[in-house]
PDB file of C-alpha atoms in Angstrom:
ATOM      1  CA  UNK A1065       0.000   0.000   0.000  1.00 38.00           C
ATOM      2  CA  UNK A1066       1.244   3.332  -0.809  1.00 40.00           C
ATOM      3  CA  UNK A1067       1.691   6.129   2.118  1.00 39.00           C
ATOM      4  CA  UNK A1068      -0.371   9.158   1.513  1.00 39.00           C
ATOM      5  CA  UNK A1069      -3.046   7.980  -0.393  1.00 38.00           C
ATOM      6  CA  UNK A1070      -6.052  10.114   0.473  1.00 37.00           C
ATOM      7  CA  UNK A1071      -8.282   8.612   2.921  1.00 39.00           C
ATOM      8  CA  UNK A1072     -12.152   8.529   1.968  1.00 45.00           C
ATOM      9  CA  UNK A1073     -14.129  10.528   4.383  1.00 46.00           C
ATOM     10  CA  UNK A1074     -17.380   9.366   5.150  1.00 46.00           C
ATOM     11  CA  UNK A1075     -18.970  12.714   3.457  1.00 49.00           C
ATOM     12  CA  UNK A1076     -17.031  12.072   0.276  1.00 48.00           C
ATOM     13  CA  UNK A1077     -19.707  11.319  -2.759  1.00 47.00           C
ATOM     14  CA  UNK A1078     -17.447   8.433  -3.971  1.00 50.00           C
ATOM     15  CA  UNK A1079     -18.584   6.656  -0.924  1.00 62.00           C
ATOM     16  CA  UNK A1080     -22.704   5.672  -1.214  1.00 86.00           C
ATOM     17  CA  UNK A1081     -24.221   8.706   0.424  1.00 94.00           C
ATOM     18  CA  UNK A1082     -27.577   7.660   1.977  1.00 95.00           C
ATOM     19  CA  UNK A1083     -30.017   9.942   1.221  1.00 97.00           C
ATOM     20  CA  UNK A1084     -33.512   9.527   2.560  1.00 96.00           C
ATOM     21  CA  UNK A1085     -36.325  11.501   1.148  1.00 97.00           C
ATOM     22  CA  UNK A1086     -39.706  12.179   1.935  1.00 95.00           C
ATOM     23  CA  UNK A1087     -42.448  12.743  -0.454  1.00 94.00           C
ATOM     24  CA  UNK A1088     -46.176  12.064  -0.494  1.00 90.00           C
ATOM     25  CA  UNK A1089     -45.918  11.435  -4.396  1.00 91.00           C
ATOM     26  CA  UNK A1090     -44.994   7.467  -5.239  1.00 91.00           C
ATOM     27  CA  UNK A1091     -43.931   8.400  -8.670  1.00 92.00           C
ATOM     28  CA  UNK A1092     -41.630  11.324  -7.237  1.00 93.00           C
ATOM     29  CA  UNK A1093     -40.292   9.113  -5.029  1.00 94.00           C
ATOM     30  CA  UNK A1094     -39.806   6.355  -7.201  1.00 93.00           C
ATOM     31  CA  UNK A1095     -38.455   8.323 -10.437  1.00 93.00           C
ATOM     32  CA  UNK A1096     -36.010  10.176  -7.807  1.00 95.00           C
ATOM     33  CA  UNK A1097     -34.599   6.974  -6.171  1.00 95.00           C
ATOM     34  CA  UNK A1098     -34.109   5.584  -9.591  1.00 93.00           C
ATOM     35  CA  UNK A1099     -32.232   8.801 -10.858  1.00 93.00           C
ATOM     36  CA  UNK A1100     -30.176   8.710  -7.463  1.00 96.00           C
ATOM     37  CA  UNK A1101     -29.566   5.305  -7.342  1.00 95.00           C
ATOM     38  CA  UNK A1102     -28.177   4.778 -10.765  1.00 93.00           C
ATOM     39  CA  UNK A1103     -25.435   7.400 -10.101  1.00 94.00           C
ATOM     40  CA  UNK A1104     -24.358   6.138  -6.428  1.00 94.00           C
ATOM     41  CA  UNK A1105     -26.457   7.242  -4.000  1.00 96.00           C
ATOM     42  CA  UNK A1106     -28.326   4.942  -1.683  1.00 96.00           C
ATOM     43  CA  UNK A1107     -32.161   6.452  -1.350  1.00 97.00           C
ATOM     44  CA  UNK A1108     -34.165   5.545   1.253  1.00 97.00           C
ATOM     45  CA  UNK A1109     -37.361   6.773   0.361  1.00 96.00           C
ATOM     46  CA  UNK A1110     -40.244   7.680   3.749  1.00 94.00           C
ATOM     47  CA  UNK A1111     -43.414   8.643   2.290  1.00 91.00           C
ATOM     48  CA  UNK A1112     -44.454  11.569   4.551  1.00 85.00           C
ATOM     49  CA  UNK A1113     -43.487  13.148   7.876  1.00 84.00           C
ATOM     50  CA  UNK A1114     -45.341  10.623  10.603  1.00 85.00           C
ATOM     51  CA  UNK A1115     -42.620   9.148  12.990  1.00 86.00           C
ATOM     52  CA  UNK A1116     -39.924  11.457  10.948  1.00 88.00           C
ATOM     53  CA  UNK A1117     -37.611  11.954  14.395  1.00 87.00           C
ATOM     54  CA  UNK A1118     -37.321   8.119  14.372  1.00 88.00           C
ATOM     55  CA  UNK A1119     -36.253   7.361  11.153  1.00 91.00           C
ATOM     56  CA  UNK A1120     -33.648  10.059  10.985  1.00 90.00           C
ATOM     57  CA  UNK A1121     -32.250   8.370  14.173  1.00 88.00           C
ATOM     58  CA  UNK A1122     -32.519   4.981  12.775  1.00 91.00           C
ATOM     59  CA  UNK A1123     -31.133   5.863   8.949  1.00 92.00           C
ATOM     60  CA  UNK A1124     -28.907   7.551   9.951  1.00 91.00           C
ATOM     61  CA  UNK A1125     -28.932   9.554   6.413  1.00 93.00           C
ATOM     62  CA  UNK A1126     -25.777  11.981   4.926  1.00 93.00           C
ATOM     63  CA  UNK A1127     -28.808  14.032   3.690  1.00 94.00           C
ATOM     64  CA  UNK A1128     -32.764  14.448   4.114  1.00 94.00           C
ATOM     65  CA  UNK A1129     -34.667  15.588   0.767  1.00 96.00           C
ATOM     66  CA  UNK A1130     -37.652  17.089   2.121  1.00 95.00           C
ATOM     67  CA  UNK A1131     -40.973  17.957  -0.379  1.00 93.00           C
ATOM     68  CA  UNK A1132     -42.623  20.848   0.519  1.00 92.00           C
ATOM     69  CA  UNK A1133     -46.076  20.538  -0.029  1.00 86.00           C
ATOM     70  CA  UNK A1134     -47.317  17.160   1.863  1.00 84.00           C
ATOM     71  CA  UNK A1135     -51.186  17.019   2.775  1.00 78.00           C
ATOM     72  CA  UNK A1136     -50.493  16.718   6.975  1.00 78.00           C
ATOM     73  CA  UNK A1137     -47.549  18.802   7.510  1.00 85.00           C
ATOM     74  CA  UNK A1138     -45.937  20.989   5.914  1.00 89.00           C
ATOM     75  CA  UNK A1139     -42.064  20.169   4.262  1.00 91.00           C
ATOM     76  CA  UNK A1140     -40.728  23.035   6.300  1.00 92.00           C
ATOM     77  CA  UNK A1141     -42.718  22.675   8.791  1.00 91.00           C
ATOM     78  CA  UNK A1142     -41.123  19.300   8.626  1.00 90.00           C
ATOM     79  CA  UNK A1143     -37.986  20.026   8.820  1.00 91.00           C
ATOM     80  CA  UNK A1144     -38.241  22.236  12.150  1.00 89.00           C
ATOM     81  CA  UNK A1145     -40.020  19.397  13.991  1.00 87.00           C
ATOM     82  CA  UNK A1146     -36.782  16.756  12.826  1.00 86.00           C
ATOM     83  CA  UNK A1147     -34.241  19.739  14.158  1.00 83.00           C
ATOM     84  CA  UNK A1148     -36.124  20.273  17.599  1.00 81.00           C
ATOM     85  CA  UNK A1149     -36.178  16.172  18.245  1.00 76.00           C
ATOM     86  CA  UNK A1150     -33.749  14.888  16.740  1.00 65.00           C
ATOM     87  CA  UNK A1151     -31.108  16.759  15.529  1.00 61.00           C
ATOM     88  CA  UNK A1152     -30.131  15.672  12.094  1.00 56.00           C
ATOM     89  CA  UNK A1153     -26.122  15.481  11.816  1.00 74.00           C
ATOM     90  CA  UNK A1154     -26.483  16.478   8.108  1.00 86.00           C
ATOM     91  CA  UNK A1155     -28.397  18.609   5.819  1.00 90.00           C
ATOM     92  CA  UNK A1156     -32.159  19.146   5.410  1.00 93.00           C
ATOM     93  CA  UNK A1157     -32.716  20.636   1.879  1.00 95.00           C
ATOM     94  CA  UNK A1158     -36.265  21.509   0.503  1.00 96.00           C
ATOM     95  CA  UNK A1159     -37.320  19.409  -2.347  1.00 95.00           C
ATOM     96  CA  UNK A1160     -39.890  21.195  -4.917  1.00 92.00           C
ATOM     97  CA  UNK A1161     -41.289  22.882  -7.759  1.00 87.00           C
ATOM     98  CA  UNK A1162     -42.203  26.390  -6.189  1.00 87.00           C
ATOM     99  CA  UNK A1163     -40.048  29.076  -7.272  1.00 89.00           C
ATOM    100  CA  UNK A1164     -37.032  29.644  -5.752  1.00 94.00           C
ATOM    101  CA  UNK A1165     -37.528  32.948  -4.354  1.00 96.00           C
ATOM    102  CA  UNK A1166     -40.287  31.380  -2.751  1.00 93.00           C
ATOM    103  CA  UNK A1167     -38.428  28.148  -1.522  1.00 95.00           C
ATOM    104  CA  UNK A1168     -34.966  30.241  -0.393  1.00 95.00           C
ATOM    105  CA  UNK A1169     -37.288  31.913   1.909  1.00 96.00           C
ATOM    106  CA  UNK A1170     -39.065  28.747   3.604  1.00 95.00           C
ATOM    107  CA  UNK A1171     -35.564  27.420   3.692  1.00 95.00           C
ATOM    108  CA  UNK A1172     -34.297  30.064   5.716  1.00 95.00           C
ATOM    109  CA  UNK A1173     -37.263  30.193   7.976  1.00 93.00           C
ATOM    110  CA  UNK A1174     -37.174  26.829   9.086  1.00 94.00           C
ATOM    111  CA  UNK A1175     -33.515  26.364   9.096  1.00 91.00           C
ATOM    112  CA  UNK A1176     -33.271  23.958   6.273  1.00 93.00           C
ATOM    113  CA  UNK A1177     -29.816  24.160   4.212  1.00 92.00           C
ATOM    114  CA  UNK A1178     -31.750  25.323   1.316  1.00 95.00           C
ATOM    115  CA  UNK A1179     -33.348  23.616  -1.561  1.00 96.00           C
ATOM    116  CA  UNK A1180     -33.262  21.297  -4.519  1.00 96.00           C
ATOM    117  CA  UNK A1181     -35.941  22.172  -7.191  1.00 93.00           C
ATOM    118  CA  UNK A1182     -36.865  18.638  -8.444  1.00 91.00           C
ATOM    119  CA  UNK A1183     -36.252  17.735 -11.775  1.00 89.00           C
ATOM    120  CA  UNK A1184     -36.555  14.596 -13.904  1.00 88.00           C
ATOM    121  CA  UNK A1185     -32.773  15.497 -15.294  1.00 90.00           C
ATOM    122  CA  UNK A1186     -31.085  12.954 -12.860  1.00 92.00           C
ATOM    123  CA  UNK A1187     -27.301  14.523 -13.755  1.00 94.00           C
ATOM    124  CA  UNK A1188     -28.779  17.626 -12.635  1.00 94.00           C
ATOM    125  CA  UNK A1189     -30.329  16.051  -9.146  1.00 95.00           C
ATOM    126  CA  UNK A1190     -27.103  14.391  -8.675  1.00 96.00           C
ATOM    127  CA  UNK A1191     -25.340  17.199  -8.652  1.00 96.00           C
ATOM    128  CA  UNK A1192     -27.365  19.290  -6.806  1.00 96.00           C
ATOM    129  CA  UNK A1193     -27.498  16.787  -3.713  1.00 96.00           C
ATOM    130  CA  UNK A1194     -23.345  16.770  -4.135  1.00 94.00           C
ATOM    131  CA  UNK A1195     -23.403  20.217  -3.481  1.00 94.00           C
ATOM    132  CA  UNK A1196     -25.106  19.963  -0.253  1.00 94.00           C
ATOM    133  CA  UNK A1197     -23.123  16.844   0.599  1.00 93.00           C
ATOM    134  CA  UNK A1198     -19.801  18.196   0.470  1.00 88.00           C
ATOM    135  CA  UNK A1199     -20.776  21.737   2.149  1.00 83.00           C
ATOM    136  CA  UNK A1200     -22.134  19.402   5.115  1.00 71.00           C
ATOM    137  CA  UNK A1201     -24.383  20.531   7.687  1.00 45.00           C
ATOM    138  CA  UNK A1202     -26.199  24.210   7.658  1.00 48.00           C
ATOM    139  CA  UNK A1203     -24.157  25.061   4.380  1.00 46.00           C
ATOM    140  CA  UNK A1204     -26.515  27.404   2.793  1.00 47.00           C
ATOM    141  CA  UNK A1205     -25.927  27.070  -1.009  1.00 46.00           C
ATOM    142  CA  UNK A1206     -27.345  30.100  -3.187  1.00 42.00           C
ATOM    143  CA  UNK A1207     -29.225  28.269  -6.658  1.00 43.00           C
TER     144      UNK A1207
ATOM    145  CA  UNK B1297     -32.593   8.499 -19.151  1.00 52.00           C
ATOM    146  CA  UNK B1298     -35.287  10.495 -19.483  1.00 62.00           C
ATOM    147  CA  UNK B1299     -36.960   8.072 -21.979  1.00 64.00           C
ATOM    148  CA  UNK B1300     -36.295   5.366 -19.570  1.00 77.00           C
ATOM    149  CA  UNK B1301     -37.452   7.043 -16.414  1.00 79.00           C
ATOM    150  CA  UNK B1302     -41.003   7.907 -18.870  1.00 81.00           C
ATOM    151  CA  UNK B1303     -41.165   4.430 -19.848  1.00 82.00           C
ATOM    152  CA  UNK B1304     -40.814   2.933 -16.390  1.00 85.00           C
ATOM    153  CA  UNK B1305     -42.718   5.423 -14.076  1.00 89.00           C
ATOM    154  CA  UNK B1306     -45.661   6.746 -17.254  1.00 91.00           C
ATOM    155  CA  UNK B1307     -48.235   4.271 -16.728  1.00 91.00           C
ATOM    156  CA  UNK B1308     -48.356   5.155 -13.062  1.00 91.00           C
ATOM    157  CA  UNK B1309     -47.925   8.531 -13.479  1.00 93.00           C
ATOM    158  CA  UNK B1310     -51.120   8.698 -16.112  1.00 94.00           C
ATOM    159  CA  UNK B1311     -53.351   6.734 -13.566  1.00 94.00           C
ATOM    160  CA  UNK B1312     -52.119   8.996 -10.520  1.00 94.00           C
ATOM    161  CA  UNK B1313     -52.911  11.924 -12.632  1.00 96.00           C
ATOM    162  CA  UNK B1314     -56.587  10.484 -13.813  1.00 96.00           C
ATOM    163  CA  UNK B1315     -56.958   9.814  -9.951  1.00 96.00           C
ATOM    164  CA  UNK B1316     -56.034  13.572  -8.910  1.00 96.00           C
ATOM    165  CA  UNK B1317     -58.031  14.966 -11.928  1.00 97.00           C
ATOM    166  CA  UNK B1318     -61.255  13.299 -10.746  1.00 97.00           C
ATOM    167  CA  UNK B1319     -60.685  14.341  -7.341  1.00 96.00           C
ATOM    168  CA  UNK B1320     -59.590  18.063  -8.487  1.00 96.00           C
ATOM    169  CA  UNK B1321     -63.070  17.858 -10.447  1.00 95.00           C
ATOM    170  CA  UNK B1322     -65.146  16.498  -7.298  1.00 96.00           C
ATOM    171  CA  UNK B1323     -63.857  19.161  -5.508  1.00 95.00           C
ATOM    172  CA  UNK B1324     -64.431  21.731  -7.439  1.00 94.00           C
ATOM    173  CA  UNK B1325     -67.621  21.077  -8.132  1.00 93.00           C
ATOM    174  CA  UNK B1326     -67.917  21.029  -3.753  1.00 93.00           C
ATOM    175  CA  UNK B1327     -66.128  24.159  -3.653  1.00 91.00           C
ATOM    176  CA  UNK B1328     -62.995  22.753  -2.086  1.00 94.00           C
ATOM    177  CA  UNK B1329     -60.632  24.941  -3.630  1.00 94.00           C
ATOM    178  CA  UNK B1330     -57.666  24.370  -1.112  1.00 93.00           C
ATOM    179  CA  UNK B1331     -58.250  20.577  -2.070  1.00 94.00           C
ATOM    180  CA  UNK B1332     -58.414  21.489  -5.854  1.00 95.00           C
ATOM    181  CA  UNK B1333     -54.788  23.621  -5.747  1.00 93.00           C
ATOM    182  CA  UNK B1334     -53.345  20.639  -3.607  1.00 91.00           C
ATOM    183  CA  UNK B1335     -54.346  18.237  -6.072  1.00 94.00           C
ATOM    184  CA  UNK B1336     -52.855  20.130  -9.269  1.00 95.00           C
ATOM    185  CA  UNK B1337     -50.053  21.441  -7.175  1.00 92.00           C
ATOM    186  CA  UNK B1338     -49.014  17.453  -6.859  1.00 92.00           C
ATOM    187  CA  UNK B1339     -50.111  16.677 -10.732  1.00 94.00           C
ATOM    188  CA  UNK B1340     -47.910  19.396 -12.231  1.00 92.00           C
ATOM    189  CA  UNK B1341     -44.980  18.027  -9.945  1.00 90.00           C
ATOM    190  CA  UNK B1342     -45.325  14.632 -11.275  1.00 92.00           C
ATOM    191  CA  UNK B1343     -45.622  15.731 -14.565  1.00 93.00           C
ATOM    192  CA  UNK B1344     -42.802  17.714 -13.918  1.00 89.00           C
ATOM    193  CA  UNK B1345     -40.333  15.150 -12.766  1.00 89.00           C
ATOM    194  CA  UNK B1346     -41.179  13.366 -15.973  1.00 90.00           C
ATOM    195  CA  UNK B1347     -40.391  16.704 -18.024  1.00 88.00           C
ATOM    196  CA  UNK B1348     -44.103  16.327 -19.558  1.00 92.00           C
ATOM    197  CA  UNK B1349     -43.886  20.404 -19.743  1.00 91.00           C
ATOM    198  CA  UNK B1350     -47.321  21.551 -21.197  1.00 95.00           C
ATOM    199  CA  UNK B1351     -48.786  19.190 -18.559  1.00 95.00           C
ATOM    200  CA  UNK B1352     -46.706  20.945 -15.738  1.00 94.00           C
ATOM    201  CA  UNK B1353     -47.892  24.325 -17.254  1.00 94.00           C
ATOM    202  CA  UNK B1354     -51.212  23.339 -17.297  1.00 95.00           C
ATOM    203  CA  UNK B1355     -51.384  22.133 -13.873  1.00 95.00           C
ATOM    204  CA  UNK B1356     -49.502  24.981 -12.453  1.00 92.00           C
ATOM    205  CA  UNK B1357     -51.704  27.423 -13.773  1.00 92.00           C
ATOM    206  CA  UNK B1358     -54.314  25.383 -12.960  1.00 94.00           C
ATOM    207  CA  UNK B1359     -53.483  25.482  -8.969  1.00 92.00           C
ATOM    208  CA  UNK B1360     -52.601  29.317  -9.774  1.00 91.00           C
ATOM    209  CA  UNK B1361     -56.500  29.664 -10.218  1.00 92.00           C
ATOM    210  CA  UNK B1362     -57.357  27.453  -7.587  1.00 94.00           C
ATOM    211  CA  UNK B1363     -55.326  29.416  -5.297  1.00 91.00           C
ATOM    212  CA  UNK B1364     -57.017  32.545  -6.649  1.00 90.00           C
ATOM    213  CA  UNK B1365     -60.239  30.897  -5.590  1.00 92.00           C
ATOM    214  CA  UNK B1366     -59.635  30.065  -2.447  1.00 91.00           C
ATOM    215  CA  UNK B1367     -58.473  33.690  -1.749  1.00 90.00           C
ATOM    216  CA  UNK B1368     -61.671  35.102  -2.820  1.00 85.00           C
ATOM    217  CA  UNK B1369     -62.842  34.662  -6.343  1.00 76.00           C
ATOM    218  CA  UNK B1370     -66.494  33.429  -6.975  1.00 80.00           C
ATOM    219  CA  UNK B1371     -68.322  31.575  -9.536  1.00 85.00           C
ATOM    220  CA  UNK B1372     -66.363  33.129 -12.055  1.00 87.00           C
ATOM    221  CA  UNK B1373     -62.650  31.319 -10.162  1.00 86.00           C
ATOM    222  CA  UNK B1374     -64.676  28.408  -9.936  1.00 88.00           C
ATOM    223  CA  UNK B1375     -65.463  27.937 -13.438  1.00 91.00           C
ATOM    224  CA  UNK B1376     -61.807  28.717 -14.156  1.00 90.00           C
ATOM    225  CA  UNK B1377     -61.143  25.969 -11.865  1.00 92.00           C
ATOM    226  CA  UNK B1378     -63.318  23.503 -13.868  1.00 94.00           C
ATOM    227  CA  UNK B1379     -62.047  24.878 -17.642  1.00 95.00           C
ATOM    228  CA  UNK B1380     -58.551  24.647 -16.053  1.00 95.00           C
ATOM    229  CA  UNK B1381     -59.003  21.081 -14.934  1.00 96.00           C
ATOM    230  CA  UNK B1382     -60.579  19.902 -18.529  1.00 96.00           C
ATOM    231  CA  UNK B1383     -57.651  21.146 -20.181  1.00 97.00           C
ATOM    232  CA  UNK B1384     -55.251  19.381 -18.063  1.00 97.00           C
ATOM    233  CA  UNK B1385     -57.520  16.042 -18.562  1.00 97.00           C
ATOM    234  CA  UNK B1386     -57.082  16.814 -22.695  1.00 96.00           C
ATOM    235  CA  UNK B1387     -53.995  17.220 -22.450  1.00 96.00           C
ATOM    236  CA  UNK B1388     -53.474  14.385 -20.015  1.00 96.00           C
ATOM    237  CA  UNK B1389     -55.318  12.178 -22.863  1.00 95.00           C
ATOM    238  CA  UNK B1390     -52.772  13.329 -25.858  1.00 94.00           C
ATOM    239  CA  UNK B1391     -49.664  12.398 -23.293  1.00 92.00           C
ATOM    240  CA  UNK B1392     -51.289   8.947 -23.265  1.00 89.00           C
ATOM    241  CA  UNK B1393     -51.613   8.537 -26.822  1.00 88.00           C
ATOM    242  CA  UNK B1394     -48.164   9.916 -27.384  1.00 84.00           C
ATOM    243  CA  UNK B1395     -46.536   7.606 -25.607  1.00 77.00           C
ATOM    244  CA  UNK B1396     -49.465   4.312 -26.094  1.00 66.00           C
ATOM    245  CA  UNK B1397     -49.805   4.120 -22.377  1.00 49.00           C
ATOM    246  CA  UNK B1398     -52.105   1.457 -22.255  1.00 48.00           C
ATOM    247  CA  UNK B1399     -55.127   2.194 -20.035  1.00 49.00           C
TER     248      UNK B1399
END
């Protein structure tokens, strides 16, 4: 083995990043997991926000997709609860279609690291999520 | 990709979509407008994610209205609702033959 080779960290994309996302939509969820998946993610996909806290302990995830518009909670809304129970040791980005004037603002309200508009371009997804995985936990990331 | 993600996820997609439409109608015709823009809100991101963009317009504007109606707006918002939500079914119907979903 050669000295000095760079060691992975556990953050580092080459790695499979879990990712687990929430959305009420099956096809959302399923299109995104097969766009994430085929580039190297691991997806875990939770369909809404019921018993959230628990699965972010139990996942463990690297990062937390969260839609924004769910029928019982709100995404944002969401994401607050997760932070005041259980802390989430990575990022919580919005996931959505609203505009992004509209979704840097909820972002910043609830303390999410920002947001992910979604897309059906999976290079673009992948590269988005990246972003927020190697800027870690509360990077804000302008789009 | 994109052909393959539409391949795999369209016949789902078009029955989720026929599913929210009849709601979206039901409830517009009971004056639920919240429950109408929730419904379109969710079709146009669906449609989105599979980059079906006149459907994604369509539905957009069609929550647009909703939310209009739900703010305020009368008969008149509610018929916009209803025109809104037959153009989103038409259009729903020449996705479907596009790509031969099969029903």
């Amino acid at each position: 083995m050669k000295h000095n080779e760079p060691t992975t960290h556990p953050k580092d994309t080459r790695v499979r990043a879990k990712i687990l996302l929430v959305d009420d939509s099956e096809v959302v969820r399923d299109s995104v997991a097969l766009m994430l998946e085929a580039r190297g993610f691991d997806v875990v996909p939770v369909t809404g926000v019921f018993g959230l806290p628990q699965v972010v302990a139990r996942e463990a995830p690297d990062l937390i997709l969260m839609d924004v518009s769910m029928p019982a909670i709100s995404g944002d809304k969401a994401v607050e609860i997760v932070r005041r129970n259980e802390p989430a040791n990575c990022p919580m980005v919005l996931f959505s279609d609203r505009k992004p004037e509209e979704l840097e603002r909820l972002a910043y309200q609830c303390g999410a690291a920002g947001f992910i508009r979604k897309t059906g371009n999976g290079d673009e997804l992948a590269k988005a999520v990246e972003t927020y995985l190697l800027r870690g936990r509360g990077g804000r990331v302008p789009t | 990709m994109m052909d393959g993600l539409r391949a795999r996820f369209m016949p789902r997609f078009v029955a989720t979509a026929r599913e929210r439409l009849r709601r979206a109608a039901e409830m517009c015709k009971a004056r639920d407008a919240v429950g109408v823009a929730s419904e379109l809100h969710a079709c146009a991101g669906e449609a989105g994610m599979l980059e079906l963009a006149e459907l994604a317009r369509l539905s957009a504007a069609g929550e647009i209205a909703a939310r209009a109606w739900s703010t305020g707006g009368g008969q008149t918002a509610q018929d916009d609702c209803a025109r809104c939500i037959a153009a989103i079914e038409e259009e729903l119907l020449k996705v479907e033959q596009r790509t031969e979903v099969a029903p």
